[in-house]
XYZ file of C-alpha atoms in Angstrom:
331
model
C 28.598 -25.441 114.630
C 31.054 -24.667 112.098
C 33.171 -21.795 112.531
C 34.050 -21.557 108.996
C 37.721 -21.801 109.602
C 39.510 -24.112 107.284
C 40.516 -27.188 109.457
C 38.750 -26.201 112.232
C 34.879 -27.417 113.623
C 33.695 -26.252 117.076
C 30.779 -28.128 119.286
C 27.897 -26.241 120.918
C 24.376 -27.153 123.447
C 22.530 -27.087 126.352
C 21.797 -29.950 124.250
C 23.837 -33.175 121.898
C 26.149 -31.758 119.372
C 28.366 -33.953 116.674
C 31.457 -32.636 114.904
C 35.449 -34.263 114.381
C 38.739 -33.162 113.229
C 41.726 -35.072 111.481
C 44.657 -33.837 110.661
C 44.166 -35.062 107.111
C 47.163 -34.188 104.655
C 46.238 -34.367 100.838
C 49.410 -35.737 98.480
C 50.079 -34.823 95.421
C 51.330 -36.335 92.376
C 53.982 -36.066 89.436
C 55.647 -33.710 92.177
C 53.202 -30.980 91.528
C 52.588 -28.314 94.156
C 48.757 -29.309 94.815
C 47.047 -29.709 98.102
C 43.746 -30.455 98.829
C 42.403 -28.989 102.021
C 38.722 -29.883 104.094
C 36.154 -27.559 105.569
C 35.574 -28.828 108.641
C 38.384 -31.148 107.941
C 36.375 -34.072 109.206
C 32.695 -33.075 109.072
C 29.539 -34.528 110.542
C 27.302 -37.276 109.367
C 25.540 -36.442 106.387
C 26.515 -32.543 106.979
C 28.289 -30.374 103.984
C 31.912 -29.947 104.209
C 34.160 -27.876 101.463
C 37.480 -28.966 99.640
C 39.728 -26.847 98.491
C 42.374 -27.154 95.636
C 45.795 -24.902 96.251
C 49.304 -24.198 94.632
C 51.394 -21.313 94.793
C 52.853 -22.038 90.885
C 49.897 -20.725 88.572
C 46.534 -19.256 88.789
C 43.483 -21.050 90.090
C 41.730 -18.920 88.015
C 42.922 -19.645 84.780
C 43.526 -23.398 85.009
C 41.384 -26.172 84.197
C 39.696 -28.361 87.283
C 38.884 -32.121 86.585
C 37.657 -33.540 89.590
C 36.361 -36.794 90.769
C 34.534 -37.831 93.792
C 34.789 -41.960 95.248
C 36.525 -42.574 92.117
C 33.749 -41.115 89.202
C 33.987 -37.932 87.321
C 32.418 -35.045 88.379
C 31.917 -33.106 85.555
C 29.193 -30.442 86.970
C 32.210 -29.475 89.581
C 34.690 -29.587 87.018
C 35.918 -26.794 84.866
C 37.940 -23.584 84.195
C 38.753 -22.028 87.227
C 36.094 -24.547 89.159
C 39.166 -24.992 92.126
C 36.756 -24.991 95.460
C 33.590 -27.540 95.673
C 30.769 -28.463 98.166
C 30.166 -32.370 99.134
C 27.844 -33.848 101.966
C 29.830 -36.556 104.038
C 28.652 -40.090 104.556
C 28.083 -41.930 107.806
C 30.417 -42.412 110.270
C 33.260 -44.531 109.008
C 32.058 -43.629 105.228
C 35.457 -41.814 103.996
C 35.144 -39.950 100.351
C 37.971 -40.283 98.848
C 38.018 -36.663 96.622
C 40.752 -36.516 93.568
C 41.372 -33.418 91.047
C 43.590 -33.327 88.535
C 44.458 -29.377 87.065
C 45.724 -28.393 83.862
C 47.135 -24.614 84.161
C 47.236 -22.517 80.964
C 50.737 -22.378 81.010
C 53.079 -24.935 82.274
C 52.657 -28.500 84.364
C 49.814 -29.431 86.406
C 49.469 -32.287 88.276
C 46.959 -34.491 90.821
C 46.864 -34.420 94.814
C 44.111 -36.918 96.272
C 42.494 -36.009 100.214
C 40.437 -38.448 101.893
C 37.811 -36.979 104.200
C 36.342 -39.264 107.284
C 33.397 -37.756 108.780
C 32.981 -38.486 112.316
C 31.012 -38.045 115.211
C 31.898 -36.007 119.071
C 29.134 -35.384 121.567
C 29.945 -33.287 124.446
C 27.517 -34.353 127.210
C 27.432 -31.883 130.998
C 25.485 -33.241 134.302
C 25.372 -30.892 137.611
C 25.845 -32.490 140.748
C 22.413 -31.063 142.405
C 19.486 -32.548 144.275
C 16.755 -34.108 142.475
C 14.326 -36.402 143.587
C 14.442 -40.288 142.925
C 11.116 -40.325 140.892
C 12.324 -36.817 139.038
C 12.567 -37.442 135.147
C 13.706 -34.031 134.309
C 17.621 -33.271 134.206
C 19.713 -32.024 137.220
C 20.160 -28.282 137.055
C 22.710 -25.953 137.061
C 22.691 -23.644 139.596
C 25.691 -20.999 141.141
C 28.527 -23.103 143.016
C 27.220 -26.365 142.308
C 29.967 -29.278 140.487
C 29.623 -29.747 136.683
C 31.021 -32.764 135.104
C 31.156 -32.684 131.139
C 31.999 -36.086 129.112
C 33.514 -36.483 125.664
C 31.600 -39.384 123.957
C 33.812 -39.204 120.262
C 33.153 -41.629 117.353
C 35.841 -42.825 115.136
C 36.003 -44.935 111.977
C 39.881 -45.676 110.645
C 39.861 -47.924 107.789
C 37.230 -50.568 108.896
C 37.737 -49.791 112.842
C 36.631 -47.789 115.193
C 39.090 -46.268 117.566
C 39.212 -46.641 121.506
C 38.389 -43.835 122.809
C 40.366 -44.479 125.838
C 43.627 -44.305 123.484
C 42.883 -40.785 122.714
C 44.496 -38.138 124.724
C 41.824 -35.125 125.594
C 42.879 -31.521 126.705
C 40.590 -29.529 128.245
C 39.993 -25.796 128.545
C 37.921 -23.877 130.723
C 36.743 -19.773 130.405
C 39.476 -20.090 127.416
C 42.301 -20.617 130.427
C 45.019 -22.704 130.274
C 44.811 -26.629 129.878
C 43.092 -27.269 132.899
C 43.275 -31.391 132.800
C 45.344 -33.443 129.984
C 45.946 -37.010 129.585
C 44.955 -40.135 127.672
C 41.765 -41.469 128.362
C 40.573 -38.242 130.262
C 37.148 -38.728 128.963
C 35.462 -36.514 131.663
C 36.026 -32.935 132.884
C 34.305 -31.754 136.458
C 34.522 -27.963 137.982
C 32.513 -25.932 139.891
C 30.533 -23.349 138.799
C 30.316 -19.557 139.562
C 29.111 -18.457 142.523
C 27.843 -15.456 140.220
C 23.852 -16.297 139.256
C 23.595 -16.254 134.944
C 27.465 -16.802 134.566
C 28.237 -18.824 131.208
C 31.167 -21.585 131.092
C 32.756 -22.039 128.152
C 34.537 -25.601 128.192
C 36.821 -26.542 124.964
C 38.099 -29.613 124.435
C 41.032 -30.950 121.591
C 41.511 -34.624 120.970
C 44.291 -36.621 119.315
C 46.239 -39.753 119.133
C 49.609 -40.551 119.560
C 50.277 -41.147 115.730
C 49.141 -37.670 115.053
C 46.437 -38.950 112.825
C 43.307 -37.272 114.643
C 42.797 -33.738 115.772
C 39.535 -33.193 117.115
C 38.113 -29.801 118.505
C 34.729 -29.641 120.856
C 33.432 -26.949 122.465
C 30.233 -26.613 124.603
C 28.642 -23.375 126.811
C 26.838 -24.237 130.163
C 25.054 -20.956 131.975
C 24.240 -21.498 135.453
C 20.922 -19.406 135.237
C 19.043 -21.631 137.817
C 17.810 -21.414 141.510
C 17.536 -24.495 144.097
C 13.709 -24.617 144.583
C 11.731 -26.428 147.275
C 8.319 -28.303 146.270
C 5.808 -29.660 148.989
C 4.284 -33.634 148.316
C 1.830 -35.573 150.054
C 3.436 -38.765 150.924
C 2.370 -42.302 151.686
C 4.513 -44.722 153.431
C 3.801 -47.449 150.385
C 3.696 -45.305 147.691
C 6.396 -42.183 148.583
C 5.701 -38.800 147.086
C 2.388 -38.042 145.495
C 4.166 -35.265 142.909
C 0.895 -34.452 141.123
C -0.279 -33.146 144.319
C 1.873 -30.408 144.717
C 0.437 -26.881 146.244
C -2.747 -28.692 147.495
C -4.399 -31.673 148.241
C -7.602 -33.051 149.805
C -7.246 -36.416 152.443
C -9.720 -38.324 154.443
C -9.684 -37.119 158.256
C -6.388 -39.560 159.348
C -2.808 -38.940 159.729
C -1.391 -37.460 156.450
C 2.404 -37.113 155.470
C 3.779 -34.142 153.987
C 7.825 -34.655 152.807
C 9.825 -31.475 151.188
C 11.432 -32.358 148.306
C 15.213 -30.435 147.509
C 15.554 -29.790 143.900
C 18.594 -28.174 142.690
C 20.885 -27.949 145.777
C 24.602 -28.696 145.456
C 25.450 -32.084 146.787
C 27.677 -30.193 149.185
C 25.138 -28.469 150.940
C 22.067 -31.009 150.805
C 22.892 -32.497 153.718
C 23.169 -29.268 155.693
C 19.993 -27.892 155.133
C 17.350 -27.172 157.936
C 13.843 -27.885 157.618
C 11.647 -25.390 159.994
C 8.162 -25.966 159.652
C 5.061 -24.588 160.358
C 1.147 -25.234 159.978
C -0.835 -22.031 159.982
C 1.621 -20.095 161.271
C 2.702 -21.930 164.091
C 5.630 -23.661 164.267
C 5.438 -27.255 164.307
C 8.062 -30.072 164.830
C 9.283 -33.011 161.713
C 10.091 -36.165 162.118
C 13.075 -37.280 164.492
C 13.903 -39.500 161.628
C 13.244 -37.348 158.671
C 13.200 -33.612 158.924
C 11.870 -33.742 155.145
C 8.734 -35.029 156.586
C 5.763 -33.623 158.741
C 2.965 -35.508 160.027
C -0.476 -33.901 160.465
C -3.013 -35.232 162.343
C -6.405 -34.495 159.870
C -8.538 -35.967 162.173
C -8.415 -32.845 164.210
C -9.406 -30.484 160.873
C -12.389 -32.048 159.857
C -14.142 -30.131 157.030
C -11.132 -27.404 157.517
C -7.826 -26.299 155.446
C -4.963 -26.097 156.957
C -1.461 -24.305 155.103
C 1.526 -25.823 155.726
C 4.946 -24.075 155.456
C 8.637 -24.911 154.986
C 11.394 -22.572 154.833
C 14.729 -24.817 154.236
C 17.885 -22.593 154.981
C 21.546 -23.546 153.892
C 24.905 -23.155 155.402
C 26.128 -20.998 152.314
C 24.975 -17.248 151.186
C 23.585 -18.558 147.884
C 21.415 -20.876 149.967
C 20.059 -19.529 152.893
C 16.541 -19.981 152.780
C 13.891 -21.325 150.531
C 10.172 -21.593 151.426
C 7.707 -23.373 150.042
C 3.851 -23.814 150.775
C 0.894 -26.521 151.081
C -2.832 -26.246 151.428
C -4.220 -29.278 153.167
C -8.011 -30.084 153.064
C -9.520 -32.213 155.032
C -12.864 -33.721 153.988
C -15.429 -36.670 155.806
């Protein structure tokens, strides 16, 4: 998202976001006090980006703009007073070379030239919670759990694309101080609140050693989610049965049940405690597996029977967590 600050372009989602800085210096020529300046300085693919003509000797308003764009005229940009226009970048690694030349009303003018290199920076966040093997969905964030973000930048020199491993990353968390710097320091991991619906804000800045790149990202991860338990009938070939969820209807024979953790921090999965019961009495798992109950259905022909889990935690956050399952048994 672009701030709207000369120079500067900020990165936001719950989601992919693209968006690059250079440090990009216009020159000028015949000595004339003319710089060009960029808006974002090095905008996203195919996204609009606004130069700027500047000089402290005359008025903008009053002189005469000529400018030209990958070396052709741009007459319907040009013009008296005409000293700010609006371009769409290329693709990654397609610079646009942008010229003007200004003729003032009184005295010298001059030419400065600015070369703008649109470029891409995705800012990527995984939580390090419990989901199952067969889960498709993402891992969610939920209070205390560990959050690592990655910087995935692309950048197009000249006819190369730059290591991303040469770059040197700061990052910022809550708008603290740098909280981890180095080259190469692709990947940021915290912890989360322990306060349910807090927002992170994590900012990163990117540049080489040359001084040639400055890149800005920014991305906002809320941690608005609960750890959840979900109740599967299971098969020792075939594992979970996850479209059976809340109920299901067997053949009189033994059935498995397993309790599946979603959303618990890796540093209290293996903690939990799995207390089960079936109708209200409490019933023992398997030595092997507490995740998984056996029930005998040939004892509950043509009946239901309601299973229950309550999983409880070592932590506060995490107590305890119930979840139900209606069994039918049928000839």
């Amino acid at each position: 998202m672009n701030t709207g600050t000369t120079l500067k372009l900020f990165v936001t989602a719950s989601m992919a976001v693209g968006g690059l800085l250079f440090a990009v210096a216009a020159h000028a020529q015949f000595n004339s006090p003319i710089s060009l300046s960029s808006s974002p300085s090095s905008p996203a693919p195919r996204s609009a980006f606004t130069v700027t003509a500047s000089t402290p000797t005359f008025d903008r308003e009053t002189a005469d703009f000529e400018w030209t764009v990958d070396g052709k005229t741009r007459p319907e940009l040009s013009g008296l007073g005409m000293h700010q226009i609006q371009l769409t970048a290329g693709a990654v690694g397609g610079a646009t070379r942008i010229s003007v030349t200004i003729s003032p009303s009184i005295g010298e003018g001059g030419t400065a030239t600015l070369t703008v290199n649109p470029s891409d920076l995705t800012l990527l966040w995984s939580a390090d919670t419990t989901v199952p093997k067969w889960f498709r969905g993402k891992a969610l964030v939920v209070p205390g759990a560990g959050i690592t973000v990655s910087a995935v930048p692309r950048i197009i020199l000249g006819s190369s694309e730059v290591n991303p491993d040469t770059l040197i990353y700061r990052w910022r968390l809550d708008s603290a101080r740098i909280a981890l710097s180095g080259a190469g320091k692709r990947t940021f991991h915290f912890t989360a609140s322990q306060t349910p619906g807090a927002t992170h804000q994590i900012d990163l800045t990117v540049e080489d050693i040359d001084g040639r790149i400055h890149k800005e990202g920014r991305i906002l991860i809320e941690n608005s989610n609960t750890p959840k338990v979900a109740l599967y009938q299971a098969s020792p070939l075939g594992g979970p049965e996850f479209r059976s969820a809340g109920r299901f209807t067997a053949n009189p024979s033994l059935v498995d049940i397993v309790a599946e953790p979603f959303f618990f921090p890796f540093s209290s999965a293996a903690s939990l405690i799995y207390s089960w019961s079936a109708d209200g009495t409490e019933t023992g798992a398997s030595s092997q597996n507490p995740r998984l109950l056996t029930v005998n259905g040939n004892n509950l022909t043509n009946q239901g029977v309601s299973v229950n889990v309550i999983v409880t935690g070592t932590t506060p956050l995490y107590m305890s967590h119930t979840a139900s399952f209606n069994l039918f048994i049928s000839q």
